[in-house]
Tab-separated table of C-alpha atoms in Angstrom:
chain	number	residue	atom	x	y	z
A	4	MET	CA	5.812	-7.036	-23.022
A	5	SER	CA	2.829	-4.123	-22.635
A	6	PHE	CA	4.079	-1.737	-20.111
A	7	ALA	CA	3.244	1.981	-20.589
A	8	LEU	CA	6.366	2.372	-18.060
A	9	ASP	CA	9.798	1.912	-19.717
A	10	ASP	CA	11.953	-0.624	-17.999
A	11	LYS	CA	13.741	1.535	-15.832
A	12	ALA	CA	11.111	3.271	-14.575
A	13	LEU	CA	9.542	-0.748	-13.920
A	14	ASP	CA	13.367	-1.775	-13.245
A	15	LEU	CA	13.494	1.848	-10.070
A	16	LEU	CA	10.541	1.336	-8.472
A	17	PHE	CA	10.203	-2.718	-8.789
A	18	ARG	CA	12.527	-5.392	-10.154
A	19	GLU	CA	15.966	-3.892	-8.522
A	20	ALA	CA	14.764	-1.895	-5.882
A	21	GLN	CA	15.515	-3.538	-2.715
A	22	THR	CA	15.523	-2.573	0.883
A	23	ALA	CA	18.474	-0.869	2.350
A	24	GLN	CA	19.862	-1.714	5.187
A	25	THR	CA	22.216	1.368	5.342
A	26	PHE	CA	22.402	4.583	3.571
A	27	SER	CA	24.996	7.348	2.616
A	28	ASP	CA	25.227	10.246	4.685
A	29	GLU	CA	24.139	12.828	1.969
A	30	PRO	CA	20.522	14.361	4.043
A	31	VAL	CA	17.671	14.486	2.446
A	32	SER	CA	16.256	17.937	2.621
A	33	GLU	CA	12.832	19.159	3.401
A	34	GLU	CA	11.787	19.403	0.441
A	35	ARG	CA	12.554	16.316	-0.813
A	36	ILE	CA	9.795	15.037	1.281
A	37	ARG	CA	6.709	17.523	0.129
A	38	GLU	CA	7.992	16.684	-3.047
A	39	ILE	CA	7.337	12.984	-2.318
A	40	TYR	CA	4.226	14.080	-0.498
A	41	ASP	CA	2.595	15.891	-2.855
A	42	LEU	CA	3.195	13.211	-5.939
A	43	ILE	CA	1.558	10.744	-3.597
A	44	LYS	CA	-1.183	12.664	-2.254
A	45	PHE	CA	-3.852	11.682	-6.051
A	46	ALA	CA	-3.201	8.023	-5.199
A	47	PRO	CA	-6.596	6.389	-3.756
A	48	THR	CA	-8.577	5.610	-0.705
A	49	ALA	CA	-11.806	4.852	0.139
A	50	PHE	CA	-14.071	8.322	-0.060
A	51	ASN	CA	-10.958	9.954	-0.250
A	52	GLN	CA	-10.109	9.686	3.704
A	53	SER	CA	-6.293	9.422	3.565
A	54	PRO	CA	-5.591	8.289	6.871
A	55	LEU	CA	-1.852	8.599	6.374
A	56	ARG	CA	0.166	11.135	8.617
A	57	LEU	CA	4.204	11.919	8.221
A	58	THR	CA	6.627	12.128	11.234
A	59	VAL	CA	10.009	12.701	9.057
A	60	LEU	CA	13.165	12.587	11.264
A	61	ARG	CA	15.665	14.611	10.083
A	62	SER	CA	17.528	15.470	13.550
A	63	ALA	CA	19.842	13.961	15.585
A	64	GLU	CA	18.424	14.799	18.140
A	65	ALA	CA	14.878	13.377	17.264
A	66	ARG	CA	16.422	10.147	16.291
A	67	GLY	CA	17.320	9.840	19.891
A	68	ARG	CA	13.665	9.407	20.723
A	69	LEU	CA	12.860	6.967	18.101
A	70	ILE	CA	15.451	4.565	18.047
A	71	PRO	CA	15.044	3.176	21.704
A	72	HIS	CA	12.017	1.576	20.312
A	73	LEU	CA	13.174	-0.248	18.199
A	74	MET	CA	14.270	-3.650	17.836
A	75	GLY	CA	17.792	-5.358	17.191
A	76	THR	CA	19.343	-4.318	14.389
A	77	ASN	CA	16.734	-1.305	13.206
A	78	GLN	CA	18.261	0.314	16.142
A	79	ALA	CA	21.737	0.372	14.175
A	80	LYS	CA	20.194	0.545	10.461
A	81	THR	CA	18.125	4.063	11.649
A	82	GLU	CA	21.202	5.294	12.897
A	83	THR	CA	22.539	5.718	9.619
A	84	ALA	CA	19.821	6.715	8.241
A	85	PRO	CA	19.212	10.819	6.996
A	86	ALA	CA	15.698	10.787	7.315
A	87	THR	CA	13.088	8.354	9.101
A	88	ALA	CA	9.260	8.739	8.776
A	89	ILE	CA	6.955	7.102	11.362
A	90	LEU	CA	4.020	6.102	9.354
A	91	SER	CA	0.604	6.947	11.281
A	92	MET	CA	-3.024	6.611	10.729
A	93	ASP	CA	-4.636	9.431	12.261
A	94	THR	CA	-7.888	7.924	13.916
A	95	GLU	CA	-9.925	11.215	13.560
A	96	PHE	CA	-9.439	11.763	10.024
A	97	HIS	CA	-13.395	11.637	9.313
A	98	GLU	CA	-12.892	15.618	10.280
A	99	HIS	CA	-11.682	16.590	7.339
A	100	LEU	CA	-14.437	14.729	4.910
A	101	PRO	CA	-16.503	17.488	4.482
A	102	ARG	CA	-13.848	18.844	2.726
A	103	LEU	CA	-12.138	15.340	1.555
A	104	PHE	CA	-15.125	13.986	0.412
A	105	PRO	CA	-17.952	16.304	-0.276
A	106	VAL	CA	-20.568	14.648	-2.290
A	107	MET	CA	-20.811	12.307	0.855
A	108	PRO	CA	-22.168	15.051	3.140
A	109	GLY	CA	-23.548	12.196	5.436
A	110	LEU	CA	-20.065	10.257	5.845
A	111	LYS	CA	-18.662	12.122	8.692
A	112	ASP	CA	-21.339	12.160	11.306
A	113	GLU	CA	-23.019	8.678	9.985
A	114	VAL	CA	-20.695	5.953	8.918
A	115	PHE	CA	-17.747	7.185	10.659
A	116	SER	CA	-18.931	7.911	14.294
A	117	ASP	CA	-18.182	5.384	15.350
A	118	PRO	CA	-14.748	4.176	16.534
A	119	ASP	CA	-13.906	1.070	15.878
A	120	ALA	CA	-15.562	1.615	12.071
A	121	ARG	CA	-12.664	4.218	11.719
A	122	VAL	CA	-9.668	2.789	12.922
A	123	GLY	CA	-10.638	-0.217	10.321
A	124	SER	CA	-10.795	2.028	7.519
A	125	ALA	CA	-7.469	4.106	8.170
A	126	ALA	CA	-5.304	1.085	9.131
A	127	LEU	CA	-6.176	0.035	5.694
A	128	ASN	CA	-5.787	2.823	3.804
A	129	ALA	CA	-3.235	4.141	5.663
A	130	ALA	CA	-1.791	1.101	4.630
A	131	LEU	CA	-2.358	1.113	1.237
A	132	GLN	CA	-0.881	4.882	0.978
A	133	ALA	CA	2.924	3.515	3.238
A	134	GLY	CA	3.103	1.325	0.273
A	135	TYR	CA	1.890	4.404	-2.180
A	136	PHE	CA	5.215	6.384	-0.132
A	137	ILE	CA	7.592	3.198	-0.038
A	138	LEU	CA	7.255	3.803	-4.117
A	139	GLY	CA	7.512	6.922	-3.726
A	140	VAL	CA	10.222	7.330	-2.321
A	141	ARG	CA	11.988	5.201	-5.181
A	142	ALA	CA	10.920	7.580	-7.460
A	143	ALA	CA	12.680	10.374	-5.783
A	144	GLY	CA	15.142	8.034	-6.609
A	145	LEU	CA	16.281	7.259	-2.544
A	146	ALA	CA	16.332	4.032	-1.175
A	147	ALA	CA	13.432	3.191	0.906
A	148	GLY	CA	13.962	0.755	4.686
A	149	PRO	CA	10.664	-0.506	5.649
A	150	MET	CA	10.791	-1.612	9.215
A	151	THR	CA	7.807	-3.565	11.804
A	152	GLY	CA	10.183	-4.655	14.174
A	153	PHE	CA	9.065	-2.049	16.788
A	154	ASP	CA	7.517	-1.246	20.054
A	155	ALA	CA	4.386	0.622	18.704
A	156	GLU	CA	2.660	1.313	22.076
A	157	GLY	CA	6.066	2.855	23.057
A	158	ILE	CA	6.588	5.612	19.239
A	159	ASN	CA	2.478	6.108	20.442
A	160	LYS	CA	3.128	7.350	23.327
A	161	GLU	CA	5.939	9.092	22.652
A	162	PHE	CA	4.629	10.904	19.693
A	163	PHE	CA	1.463	10.917	19.243
A	164	GLY	CA	0.931	11.697	22.831
A	165	ASP	CA	-3.207	12.842	22.396
A	166	GLY	CA	-3.794	9.052	21.375
A	167	LYS	CA	-4.840	10.243	18.083
A	168	GLN	CA	-2.479	8.400	15.690
A	169	LYS	CA	-1.411	5.092	15.611
A	170	VAL	CA	1.939	3.952	14.200
A	171	LEU	CA	1.357	1.313	10.816
A	172	LEU	CA	5.094	1.613	9.933
A	173	VAL	CA	8.783	3.213	9.924
A	174	VAL	CA	10.340	4.033	7.173
A	175	ASN	CA	13.898	4.870	6.579
A	176	PHE	CA	14.752	6.876	3.452
A	177	GLY	CA	17.735	8.298	1.446
A	178	LYS	CA	20.914	7.153	-0.782
A	179	PRO	CA	21.768	4.189	-0.082
A	180	GLY	CA	25.033	3.459	1.849
A	181	GLU	CA	27.912	0.919	1.606
A	182	ASN	CA	26.424	-3.205	1.384
A	183	ALA	CA	22.988	-1.791	1.600
A	184	TYR	CA	21.285	-5.070	-0.074
A	185	PHE	CA	20.815	-7.945	1.320
A	186	PRO	CA	20.784	-10.897	-1.814
A	187	ARG	CA	17.390	-11.178	-2.867
A	188	ASN	CA	15.051	-13.470	-1.875
A	189	PRO	CA	12.561	-15.639	-3.591
A	190	ARG	CA	9.125	-14.723	-4.566
A	191	LEU	CA	5.702	-16.569	-4.060
A	192	SER	CA	5.016	-17.678	-7.895
A	193	PHE	CA	1.843	-16.321	-9.887
A	194	GLU	CA	0.309	-19.517	-9.086
A	195	GLU	CA	0.710	-19.891	-5.855
A	196	VAL	CA	-0.685	-16.398	-4.988
A	197	ALA	CA	-3.589	-15.532	-7.908
A	198	THR	CA	-6.778	-17.301	-8.787
A	199	VAL	CA	-8.498	-16.608	-12.794
A	200	LEU	CA	-11.634	-17.085	-12.687
X	22	MET	CA	12.794	18.610	-8.966
X	23	SER	CA	14.377	16.166	-8.779
X	24	PHE	CA	12.787	12.807	-9.224
X	25	ALA	CA	13.907	9.910	-10.839
X	26	LEU	CA	11.095	9.421	-12.930
X	27	ASP	CA	9.906	11.389	-16.015
X	28	ASP	CA	7.079	13.671	-15.656
X	29	LYS	CA	5.085	11.629	-17.519
X	30	ALA	CA	5.788	8.430	-15.670
X	31	LEU	CA	4.922	10.692	-12.491
X	32	ASP	CA	1.616	11.741	-14.434
X	33	LEU	CA	0.745	7.928	-15.353
X	34	LEU	CA	1.204	6.569	-12.051
X	35	PHE	CA	0.029	9.493	-9.828
X	36	ARG	CA	-0.459	12.644	-10.914
X	37	GLU	CA	-3.393	12.441	-13.551
X	38	ALA	CA	-4.278	8.624	-12.888
X	39	GLN	CA	-7.762	8.784	-11.330
X	40	THR	CA	-10.112	5.467	-9.755
X	41	ALA	CA	-12.221	4.747	-13.452
X	42	GLN	CA	-15.941	4.749	-12.633
X	43	THR	CA	-16.640	3.019	-16.032
X	44	PHE	CA	-14.293	0.603	-18.501
X	45	SER	CA	-14.073	-0.495	-21.747
X	46	ASP	CA	-15.179	-3.818	-22.987
X	47	GLU	CA	-11.085	-4.644	-23.824
X	48	PRO	CA	-10.399	-7.678	-21.762
X	49	VAL	CA	-7.205	-8.351	-20.130
X	50	SER	CA	-5.987	-11.011	-20.306
X	51	GLU	CA	-4.781	-13.826	-18.365
X	52	GLU	CA	-0.541	-13.005	-19.282
X	53	ARG	CA	-1.280	-9.046	-18.447
X	54	ILE	CA	-2.430	-9.903	-15.169
X	55	ARG	CA	0.823	-12.436	-14.648
X	56	GLU	CA	2.957	-9.266	-15.659
X	57	ILE	CA	1.521	-6.876	-12.916
X	58	TYR	CA	1.954	-9.200	-10.731
X	59	ASP	CA	5.621	-10.197	-11.587
X	60	LEU	CA	6.183	-6.183	-11.394
X	61	ILE	CA	4.625	-6.025	-7.708
X	62	LYS	CA	4.882	-8.755	-6.378
X	63	PHE	CA	9.225	-7.636	-5.761
X	64	ALA	CA	8.070	-4.856	-3.761
X	65	PRO	CA	8.460	-4.689	0.021
X	66	THR	CA	7.057	-7.109	3.144
X	67	ALA	CA	7.572	-7.656	6.506
X	68	PHE	CA	10.157	-11.040	6.588
X	69	ASN	CA	9.066	-11.484	2.698
X	70	GLN	CA	6.194	-12.711	4.224
X	71	SER	CA	3.857	-12.054	0.716
X	72	PRO	CA	0.650	-12.294	2.237
X	73	LEU	CA	-1.843	-10.758	-0.681
X	74	ARG	CA	-3.654	-13.421	-2.882
X	75	LEU	CA	-5.513	-12.262	-5.713
X	76	THR	CA	-8.500	-13.810	-7.236
X	77	VAL	CA	-8.990	-12.103	-10.216
X	78	LEU	CA	-12.610	-12.523	-12.602
X	79	ARG	CA	-12.674	-12.311	-16.257
X	80	SER	CA	-15.562	-14.515	-17.083
X	81	ALA	CA	-18.982	-13.223	-16.334
X	82	GLU	CA	-20.293	-16.181	-14.421
X	83	ALA	CA	-17.029	-15.357	-11.489
X	84	ARG	CA	-18.247	-11.326	-11.869
X	85	GLY	CA	-21.867	-13.191	-10.931
X	86	ARG	CA	-20.874	-14.847	-7.579
X	87	LEU	CA	-19.386	-11.088	-6.600
X	88	ILE	CA	-21.828	-8.358	-7.549
X	89	PRO	CA	-24.273	-9.380	-4.846
X	90	HIS	CA	-22.252	-9.143	-2.231
X	91	LEU	CA	-20.899	-5.275	-3.549
X	92	MET	CA	-22.887	-2.223	-2.337
X	93	GLY	CA	-24.286	0.538	-4.626
X	94	THR	CA	-23.028	1.628	-6.769
X	95	ASN	CA	-20.074	-0.409	-6.869
X	96	GLN	CA	-22.461	-3.752	-8.597
X	97	ALA	CA	-22.534	-1.722	-11.766
X	98	LYS	CA	-19.105	0.218	-11.866
X	99	THR	CA	-18.615	-3.972	-11.933
X	100	GLU	CA	-21.113	-5.184	-14.494
X	101	THR	CA	-18.918	-2.722	-16.881
X	102	ALA	CA	-15.109	-4.036	-15.381
X	103	PRO	CA	-13.064	-6.799	-18.088
X	104	ALA	CA	-11.655	-7.495	-15.084
X	105	THR	CA	-11.689	-7.260	-11.325
X	106	ALA	CA	-9.425	-8.159	-8.663
X	107	ILE	CA	-10.147	-9.530	-5.135
X	108	LEU	CA	-7.489	-8.800	-3.372
X	109	SER	CA	-7.686	-10.383	0.014
X	110	MET	CA	-4.910	-11.695	2.511
X	111	ASP	CA	-3.313	-14.526	3.044
X	112	THR	CA	-4.099	-16.203	7.161
X	113	GLU	CA	-1.564	-19.205	6.479
X	114	PHE	CA	0.894	-17.175	4.878
X	115	HIS	CA	4.497	-18.421	7.711
X	116	GLU	CA	3.686	-21.973	5.963
X	117	HIS	CA	5.800	-20.516	3.446
X	118	LEU	CA	8.551	-18.425	5.632
X	119	PRO	CA	10.826	-20.997	5.263
X	120	ARG	CA	11.162	-20.350	1.794
X	121	LEU	CA	11.092	-16.644	1.720
X	122	PHE	CA	13.033	-15.877	4.432
X	123	PRO	CA	15.336	-18.324	5.433
X	124	VAL	CA	17.591	-16.266	7.351
X	125	MET	CA	15.747	-16.515	10.300
X	126	PRO	CA	14.618	-20.096	10.606
X	127	GLY	CA	12.467	-19.873	13.426
X	128	LEU	CA	9.560	-16.959	12.104
X	129	LYS	CA	7.459	-19.666	11.242
X	130	ASP	CA	7.083	-22.015	14.594
X	131	GLU	CA	7.786	-19.203	16.503
X	132	VAL	CA	6.764	-15.356	15.883
X	133	PHE	CA	3.786	-16.831	13.525
X	134	SER	CA	2.826	-19.649	15.526
X	135	ASP	CA	0.270	-17.536	16.957
X	136	PRO	CA	-3.080	-16.292	14.628
X	137	ASP	CA	-3.660	-13.027	16.138
X	138	ALA	CA	0.023	-12.094	15.369
X	139	ARG	CA	0.136	-13.838	11.844
X	140	VAL	CA	-3.809	-11.841	11.599
X	141	GLY	CA	-2.597	-8.445	12.274
X	142	SER	CA	0.648	-8.381	9.911
X	143	ALA	CA	-1.141	-10.229	6.698
X	144	ALA	CA	-3.310	-7.229	6.966
X	145	LEU	CA	-0.917	-5.070	7.468
X	146	ASN	CA	1.283	-5.763	4.896
X	147	ALA	CA	-1.089	-7.018	2.024
X	148	ALA	CA	-2.754	-3.511	2.165
X	149	LEU	CA	0.725	-2.550	1.371
X	150	GLN	CA	1.175	-4.982	-1.157
X	151	ALA	CA	-3.116	-3.766	-2.485
X	152	GLY	CA	-1.355	-0.213	-3.159
X	153	TYR	CA	1.008	-2.194	-4.786
X	154	PHE	CA	-1.447	-3.978	-6.870
X	155	ILE	CA	-3.453	-0.840	-7.908
X	156	LEU	CA	0.237	1.339	-9.124
X	157	GLY	CA	1.095	-1.455	-11.086
X	158	VAL	CA	-1.638	-1.289	-12.851
X	159	ARG	CA	-1.659	2.260	-13.495
X	160	ALA	CA	1.965	1.196	-14.740
X	161	ALA	CA	0.408	-1.222	-17.441
X	162	GLY	CA	-1.009	1.499	-18.590
X	163	LEU	CA	-4.957	0.092	-17.032
X	164	ALA	CA	-7.528	2.205	-15.029
X	165	ALA	CA	-7.905	0.651	-11.367
X	166	GLY	CA	-11.434	1.439	-9.397
X	167	PRO	CA	-10.354	-0.271	-5.894
X	168	MET	CA	-13.331	-0.627	-3.908
X	169	THR	CA	-14.686	-0.820	-0.472
X	170	GLY	CA	-17.830	-0.843	0.050
X	171	PHE	CA	-18.505	-5.206	-0.138
X	172	ASP	CA	-20.110	-7.028	1.844
X	173	ALA	CA	-17.101	-8.962	3.217
X	174	GLU	CA	-18.122	-11.856	5.238
X	175	GLY	CA	-20.623	-13.179	1.647
X	176	ILE	CA	-16.896	-13.092	-0.436
X	177	ASN	CA	-15.191	-14.378	1.780
X	178	LYS	CA	-17.919	-17.078	2.066
X	179	GLU	CA	-18.378	-17.136	-1.347
X	180	PHE	CA	-14.722	-17.460	-2.952
X	181	PHE	CA	-12.976	-18.636	0.377
X	182	GLY	CA	-14.872	-21.323	1.728
X	183	ASP	CA	-12.339	-22.796	3.554
X	184	GLY	CA	-11.721	-19.386	5.379
X	185	LYS	CA	-8.582	-18.887	5.378
X	186	GLN	CA	-7.653	-16.107	3.172
X	187	LYS	CA	-9.430	-12.585	4.056
X	188	VAL	CA	-11.304	-10.395	1.092
X	189	LEU	CA	-9.563	-6.789	1.722
X	190	LEU	CA	-10.098	-4.981	-1.051
X	191	VAL	CA	-11.979	-5.150	-4.678
X	192	VAL	CA	-9.726	-3.688	-7.670
X	193	ASN	CA	-11.784	-3.148	-11.525
X	194	PHE	CA	-9.058	-2.526	-13.906
X	195	GLY	CA	-8.878	-2.223	-17.480
X	196	LYS	CA	-9.118	0.512	-20.356
X	197	PRO	CA	-11.693	3.142	-18.818
X	198	GLY	CA	-14.671	3.777	-20.611
X	199	GLU	CA	-16.930	7.056	-21.170
X	200	ASN	CA	-17.317	9.328	-18.331
X	201	ALA	CA	-14.198	7.170	-16.349
X	202	TYR	CA	-13.424	10.113	-13.893
X	203	PHE	CA	-15.182	12.101	-11.346
X	204	PRO	CA	-13.630	15.781	-10.904
X	205	ARG	CA	-10.714	15.347	-8.708
X	206	ASN	CA	-11.290	15.756	-4.767
X	207	PRO	CA	-9.320	17.872	-2.971
X	208	ARG	CA	-6.308	16.500	-0.635
X	209	LEU	CA	-4.718	17.672	2.747
X	210	SER	CA	-1.724	19.639	2.511
X	211	PHE	CA	1.378	18.596	3.410
X	212	GLU	CA	1.424	20.941	6.176
X	213	GLU	CA	-1.969	18.854	7.650
X	214	VAL	CA	0.011	15.717	7.440
X	215	ALA	CA	3.253	15.746	8.363
X	216	THR	CA	5.947	16.952	11.027
X	217	VAL	CA	9.562	17.031	10.493
X	218	LEU	CA	11.428	16.742	13.138
């Protein structure tokens, strides 16, 4: 095998990492969250558009605003998490493009003046960044618990009243708690997903 | 700083990695592609739905089918790449759910019987996996060149005639060539993207 990373790193990021269902009460500092962002911000998005936004809940009060919008067992999981990131896309990311991608000055007013084009592009690129975020959390030695079972409209209304941001994913993160992991489910084989031409 | 990965790994995956614009002609073997998939397949998706599909072009003939559907300079970049992955979502991923997520036997026929629900979920989760793929390519010591400038309908028709798969992203990958990198563009600061509550 020929990876540039060693087995320990590959295990931590991919092979042995699993979605945590419970968390310890060890806090996650704001400084730590900043370090994770300052790592993953470098990973690529189209035209460097960087549409991901993070609303990170650390206080009991903030968590209390989120929990009613989560479905079923996601409520209890989130109760135990020391930090919970609402990952959203900024549908007005184009405002930053003159600075983020100066080589194409027309992007903001030509390509991305259309709101539908913006939302489609932001949804894809913010989801790529959500993938980077999950791996960034693991790189920091923390466990991630991503969730899609929530009332998106309720979260958008509660946290993004101006309508510019839309939630994509909610991710609990921190040190894993007791009985944090379910048995690993099977994965599709290479033959099932890949065609090499 | 408190990452579990060492600086070399963080640099390789995030801090020093950049989108490659040119590639060397060193081939990428099918075995290598398989190893990258067998790494990233473990990263999480909702209900383990694993909707990402890979169509990897290694032959000149296969590349020739893709290039007419790419925009502008993406054509020349792709000419030089030893491997190009068309990353797509399987809109019928739900067929595999009884095996992939046996704990909820109703998923396939209840939650995901609606095609719109499936496409929305597949688009998000396949994009998460596309993010994992880009970092998996880097973990293998290769450079990635993701692209969104293409005619999606043209690619879908040429490669996915049955309509079940839809392209999300096209990623050139291999060893970087000469003058592979543009200067790094600025990134948004933590203050610009994050709110901690």
